[in-house]
Amino acid sequence: MSDAPLHLPVVSAREIASRQVLLALSVRGTPLAGAHTVPGQYARLTFEDGVPRQFVIASPPNSPTLEFLLKVPSERVDELTTLGPSDRVLVGRPHGDGFPIAKAEGHPVLLVGVGSGVAALHSVIEHMLPRRTAYGEATLLYGVRYQNELAFTDRFGTWAGHGIKVVPVVSRPGEGWDGATGYVQRQLPKRFTKPAELCVFLCGLPEMDKAVAAALLERGVGRDQLHRNW
């Protein structure tokens, strides 16, 4: 099958958090249908400037749409959210190993991400929902600087209803925020009942990754239990 990028029609484009646009593109009837096979894979998008840029796929595998969480300057939000069904975006074939989701089956799952890294974890969670009984307890620790940067908040209730605990963490809280504050590594449980059974998926800044990994190792979680999508 050709790896040449394709022009895919826009299904929707909406701002779901401050300066973050969720772009959905249809793959129905195209060679890219079914090409996204594992949560955490990437694809290259090319907009009008002609520069291909790599973005993690936010939708679950084998979805009729490819979704991308685009973090953009405020002046580009209106430009992107005016895209509609008559518009096309050039998209490359999904690539990358993604997360080893099969390793999570039968285990408690901890998902840790910051900023737009939550897109990859969104793909994991949406993949898990229709297969929820295949996994143990699941928790998402999701860190941002300001509360208006939290994406996918409209899904938090659904995830919680499926037994996935969602812990938003804001490092620079503003007025009205009564949730967790600081950095995600500070919100890790002090201990795990069965640390050797935990499956961890990480996606975010290198500093966060390093700090979370160190904290988990101190709690008895092995390095081979920590998984990234790169």
Tab-separated table of C-alpha atoms in Angstrom:
chain	number	residue	atom	x	y	z
A	1	MET	CA	0.000	0.000	0.000
A	2	SER	CA	1.287	3.471	-0.883
A	3	ASP	CA	2.624	5.669	1.908
A	4	ALA	CA	1.808	8.824	-0.051
A	5	PRO	CA	-0.168	11.357	2.046
A	6	LEU	CA	-3.840	11.857	1.246
A	7	HIS	CA	-6.167	14.845	1.361
A	8	LEU	CA	-8.816	13.937	3.969
A	9	PRO	CA	-12.077	15.854	4.443
A	10	VAL	CA	-12.656	17.734	7.659
A	11	VAL	CA	-15.452	16.357	9.855
A	12	SER	CA	-15.131	18.996	12.553
A	13	ALA	CA	-12.678	21.449	14.095
A	14	ARG	CA	-13.455	22.957	17.496
A	15	GLU	CA	-11.595	24.612	20.317
A	16	ILE	CA	-11.867	22.287	23.326
A	17	ALA	CA	-9.401	24.085	25.611
A	18	SER	CA	-7.420	27.291	25.533
A	19	ARG	CA	-5.563	27.431	22.181
A	20	GLN	CA	-6.232	23.733	21.568
A	21	VAL	CA	-8.277	22.658	18.573
A	22	LEU	CA	-9.583	19.114	18.146
A	23	LEU	CA	-9.474	18.371	14.431
A	24	ALA	CA	-11.387	15.346	13.124
A	25	LEU	CA	-10.763	14.020	9.609
A	26	SER	CA	-12.709	11.282	7.843
A	27	VAL	CA	-10.900	8.163	6.598
A	28	ARG	CA	-14.019	6.397	5.322
A	29	GLY	CA	-13.450	4.858	1.906
A	30	THR	CA	-9.772	5.852	1.815
A	31	PRO	CA	-6.568	3.782	1.992
A	32	LEU	CA	-6.094	5.175	5.512
A	33	ALA	CA	-9.210	3.412	6.824
A	34	GLY	CA	-7.954	0.940	9.421
A	35	ALA	CA	-4.364	2.174	9.122
A	36	HIS	CA	-4.367	3.451	12.701
A	37	THR	CA	-3.941	0.226	14.681
A	38	VAL	CA	-2.406	1.103	18.075
A	39	PRO	CA	-3.055	3.924	20.583
A	40	GLY	CA	-0.201	6.397	20.627
A	41	GLN	CA	0.672	6.363	16.935
A	42	TYR	CA	1.454	9.545	14.990
A	43	ALA	CA	0.637	11.050	11.608
A	44	ARG	CA	1.994	14.050	9.705
A	45	LEU	CA	-0.379	16.872	8.823
A	46	THR	CA	0.328	19.521	6.207
A	47	PHE	CA	-1.608	22.779	6.209
A	48	GLU	CA	-1.442	25.762	3.884
A	49	ASP	CA	2.163	26.627	4.739
A	50	GLY	CA	3.230	23.330	3.167
A	51	VAL	CA	5.277	22.173	6.180
A	52	PRO	CA	4.493	18.613	7.388
A	53	ARG	CA	4.189	18.457	11.174
A	54	GLN	CA	3.856	15.358	13.315
A	55	PHE	CA	0.928	14.988	15.706
A	56	VAL	CA	-0.158	12.114	17.903
A	57	ILE	CA	-3.521	10.607	16.978
A	58	ALA	CA	-6.113	11.283	19.678
A	59	SER	CA	-8.857	8.982	18.396
A	60	PRO	CA	-8.919	5.250	19.188
A	61	PRO	CA	-7.603	2.768	16.618
A	62	ASN	CA	-9.852	1.759	13.716
A	63	SER	CA	-12.108	4.769	14.159
A	64	PRO	CA	-13.827	6.207	11.051
A	65	THR	CA	-12.085	9.479	11.881
A	66	LEU	CA	-8.549	10.501	12.732
A	67	GLU	CA	-8.552	13.098	15.503
A	68	PHE	CA	-5.686	15.411	16.397
A	69	LEU	CA	-5.304	17.839	19.292
A	70	LEU	CA	-3.605	20.883	17.806
A	71	LYS	CA	-1.978	23.350	20.165
A	72	VAL	CA	-1.810	26.613	18.242
A	73	PRO	CA	-1.240	30.348	18.777
A	74	SER	CA	-4.421	32.191	19.732
A	75	GLU	CA	-4.506	33.975	16.364
A	76	ARG	CA	-4.802	30.624	14.555
A	77	VAL	CA	-7.748	29.288	16.538
A	78	ASP	CA	-10.373	31.073	14.439
A	79	GLU	CA	-8.615	30.028	11.243
A	80	LEU	CA	-8.757	26.351	12.191
A	81	THR	CA	-12.242	26.302	13.689
A	82	THR	CA	-13.706	27.652	10.448
A	83	LEU	CA	-12.617	24.479	8.624
A	84	GLY	CA	-15.561	22.375	7.474
A	85	PRO	CA	-16.591	19.449	5.219
A	86	SER	CA	-15.532	21.262	2.055
A	87	ASP	CA	-11.960	21.575	3.353
A	88	ARG	CA	-9.201	19.005	3.072
A	89	VAL	CA	-6.034	18.408	5.091
A	90	LEU	CA	-3.036	16.478	3.762
A	91	VAL	CA	-2.350	13.537	6.077
A	92	GLY	CA	0.397	10.937	6.065
A	93	ARG	CA	-0.026	7.300	7.000
A	94	PRO	CA	-0.084	6.579	10.771
A	95	HIS	CA	3.282	5.391	12.038
A	96	GLY	CA	5.124	4.501	15.221
A	97	ASP	CA	4.871	1.573	17.608
A	98	GLY	CA	2.452	3.383	19.908
A	99	PHE	CA	1.709	2.014	23.362
A	100	PRO	CA	1.903	-1.766	23.973
A	101	ILE	CA	-1.760	-1.825	24.948
A	102	ALA	CA	-1.911	-5.640	25.057
A	103	LYS	CA	0.479	-5.591	28.034
A	104	ALA	CA	-2.135	-3.721	30.067
A	105	GLU	CA	-4.749	-6.480	29.832
A	106	GLY	CA	-5.446	-8.001	33.225
A	107	HIS	CA	-3.467	-5.283	35.021
A	108	PRO	CA	-4.187	-2.035	36.841
A	109	VAL	CA	-3.364	0.865	34.535
A	110	LEU	CA	-1.852	4.255	35.359
A	111	LEU	CA	-1.886	6.933	32.663
A	112	VAL	CA	0.249	10.035	33.219
A	113	GLY	CA	0.444	12.961	30.832
A	114	VAL	CA	0.877	16.700	30.683
A	115	GLY	CA	-0.276	19.302	28.189
A	116	SER	CA	-1.099	18.077	24.693
A	117	GLY	CA	0.400	14.699	25.623
A	118	VAL	CA	-3.087	13.870	26.881
A	119	ALA	CA	-4.074	13.243	23.242
A	120	ALA	CA	-2.203	9.929	23.199
A	121	LEU	CA	-3.780	8.912	26.514
A	122	HIS	CA	-7.219	9.882	25.183
A	123	SER	CA	-6.642	7.310	22.452
A	124	VAL	CA	-5.748	4.687	25.071
A	125	ILE	CA	-8.799	5.394	27.220
A	126	GLU	CA	-11.251	5.442	24.318
A	127	HIS	CA	-9.784	2.122	23.177
A	128	MET	CA	-10.255	0.700	26.675
A	129	LEU	CA	-13.886	1.756	27.183
A	130	PRO	CA	-15.611	-0.952	25.082
A	131	ARG	CA	-13.140	-3.497	26.522
A	132	ARG	CA	-13.223	-2.216	30.082
A	133	THR	CA	-13.457	-5.639	31.741
A	134	ALA	CA	-10.149	-6.639	30.151
A	135	TYR	CA	-8.288	-4.163	32.382
A	136	GLY	CA	-7.985	-3.581	36.094
A	137	GLU	CA	-8.327	-0.303	37.963
A	138	ALA	CA	-7.399	2.680	35.814
A	139	THR	CA	-6.310	6.196	36.736
A	140	LEU	CA	-5.446	9.214	34.601
A	141	LEU	CA	-3.157	11.889	36.077
A	142	TYR	CA	-3.344	14.865	33.717
A	143	GLY	CA	-1.295	17.974	34.327
A	144	VAL	CA	-1.607	21.479	32.853
A	145	ARG	CA	-0.473	24.949	33.887
A	146	TYR	CA	-3.876	26.673	33.941
A	147	GLN	CA	-7.326	25.128	34.334
A	148	ASN	CA	-8.540	26.499	31.000
A	149	GLU	CA	-5.904	24.317	29.301
A	150	LEU	CA	-7.673	21.087	30.315
A	151	ALA	CA	-8.814	19.275	27.170
A	152	PHE	CA	-11.438	16.534	26.779
A	153	THR	CA	-13.284	17.655	29.911
A	154	ASP	CA	-16.556	16.653	28.243
A	155	ARG	CA	-15.343	13.021	28.429
A	156	PHE	CA	-14.297	13.012	32.095
A	157	GLY	CA	-17.767	12.014	33.304
A	158	THR	CA	-18.021	9.143	30.833
A	159	TRP	CA	-14.586	7.883	31.777
A	160	ALA	CA	-15.420	8.054	35.468
A	161	GLY	CA	-18.657	6.178	34.767
A	162	HIS	CA	-16.547	3.349	33.352
A	163	GLY	CA	-14.393	3.216	36.451
A	164	ILE	CA	-11.509	5.317	35.145
A	165	LYS	CA	-10.425	7.781	37.818
A	166	VAL	CA	-9.514	11.177	36.381
A	167	VAL	CA	-7.214	13.465	38.385
A	168	PRO	CA	-6.654	16.857	36.688
A	169	VAL	CA	-3.637	18.637	38.150
A	170	VAL	CA	-3.115	22.391	37.711
A	171	SER	CA	0.322	23.835	38.480
A	172	ARG	CA	-0.781	27.492	38.391
A	173	PRO	CA	-4.348	27.426	39.671
A	174	GLY	CA	-6.597	30.416	39.298
A	175	GLU	CA	-9.692	31.557	41.107
A	176	GLY	CA	-12.323	28.868	41.469
A	177	TRP	CA	-10.014	25.873	41.100
A	178	ASP	CA	-10.512	23.386	43.944
A	179	GLY	CA	-8.809	20.341	42.447
A	180	ALA	CA	-5.272	18.975	42.685
A	181	THR	CA	-2.398	21.445	42.307
A	182	GLY	CA	1.322	21.282	41.659
A	183	TYR	CA	2.932	18.679	39.426
A	184	VAL	CA	1.583	15.265	38.464
A	185	GLN	CA	4.390	13.356	40.179
A	186	ARG	CA	3.214	14.870	43.477
A	187	GLN	CA	-0.212	13.314	42.929
A	188	LEU	CA	1.014	9.740	42.604
A	189	PRO	CA	-0.247	7.379	45.317
A	190	LYS	CA	2.230	7.078	48.162
A	191	ARG	CA	2.177	3.332	47.625
A	192	PHE	CA	0.595	0.746	45.354
A	193	THR	CA	-1.028	-2.417	46.664
A	194	LYS	CA	0.650	-4.538	43.977
A	195	PRO	CA	3.300	-2.365	42.314
A	196	ALA	CA	4.727	-5.276	40.310
A	197	GLU	CA	1.405	-5.638	38.469
A	198	LEU	CA	0.977	-1.999	37.454
A	199	CYS	CA	1.106	-1.014	33.770
A	200	VAL	CA	2.065	2.633	33.207
A	201	PHE	CA	1.673	4.727	30.052
A	202	LEU	CA	3.517	8.071	29.985
A	203	CYS	CA	3.218	10.932	27.511
A	204	GLY	CA	4.498	14.444	28.020
A	205	LEU	CA	7.532	16.611	28.585
A	206	PRO	CA	10.908	14.922	29.290
A	207	GLU	CA	11.097	16.592	32.705
A	208	MET	CA	7.740	15.144	33.711
A	209	ASP	CA	8.641	11.728	32.327
A	210	LYS	CA	11.900	11.647	34.290
A	211	ALA	CA	10.309	12.801	37.548
A	212	VAL	CA	7.354	10.405	37.316
A	213	ALA	CA	9.587	7.471	36.399
A	214	ALA	CA	11.860	8.156	39.385
A	215	ALA	CA	8.895	8.424	41.757
A	216	LEU	CA	7.396	5.183	40.471
A	217	LEU	CA	10.677	3.326	40.796
A	218	GLU	CA	10.823	4.419	44.431
A	219	ARG	CA	7.377	2.862	44.885
A	220	GLY	CA	8.438	-0.516	43.541
A	221	VAL	CA	7.300	-0.153	39.928
A	222	GLY	CA	9.857	-1.684	37.541
A	223	ARG	CA	11.323	0.111	34.540
A	224	ASP	CA	9.862	-2.529	32.241
A	225	GLN	CA	6.389	-1.522	33.460
A	226	LEU	CA	6.798	2.044	32.160
A	227	HIS	CA	5.787	2.547	28.538
A	228	ARG	CA	6.055	5.495	26.151
A	229	ASN	CA	4.629	5.911	22.658
A	230	TRP	CA	7.974	6.804	21.076
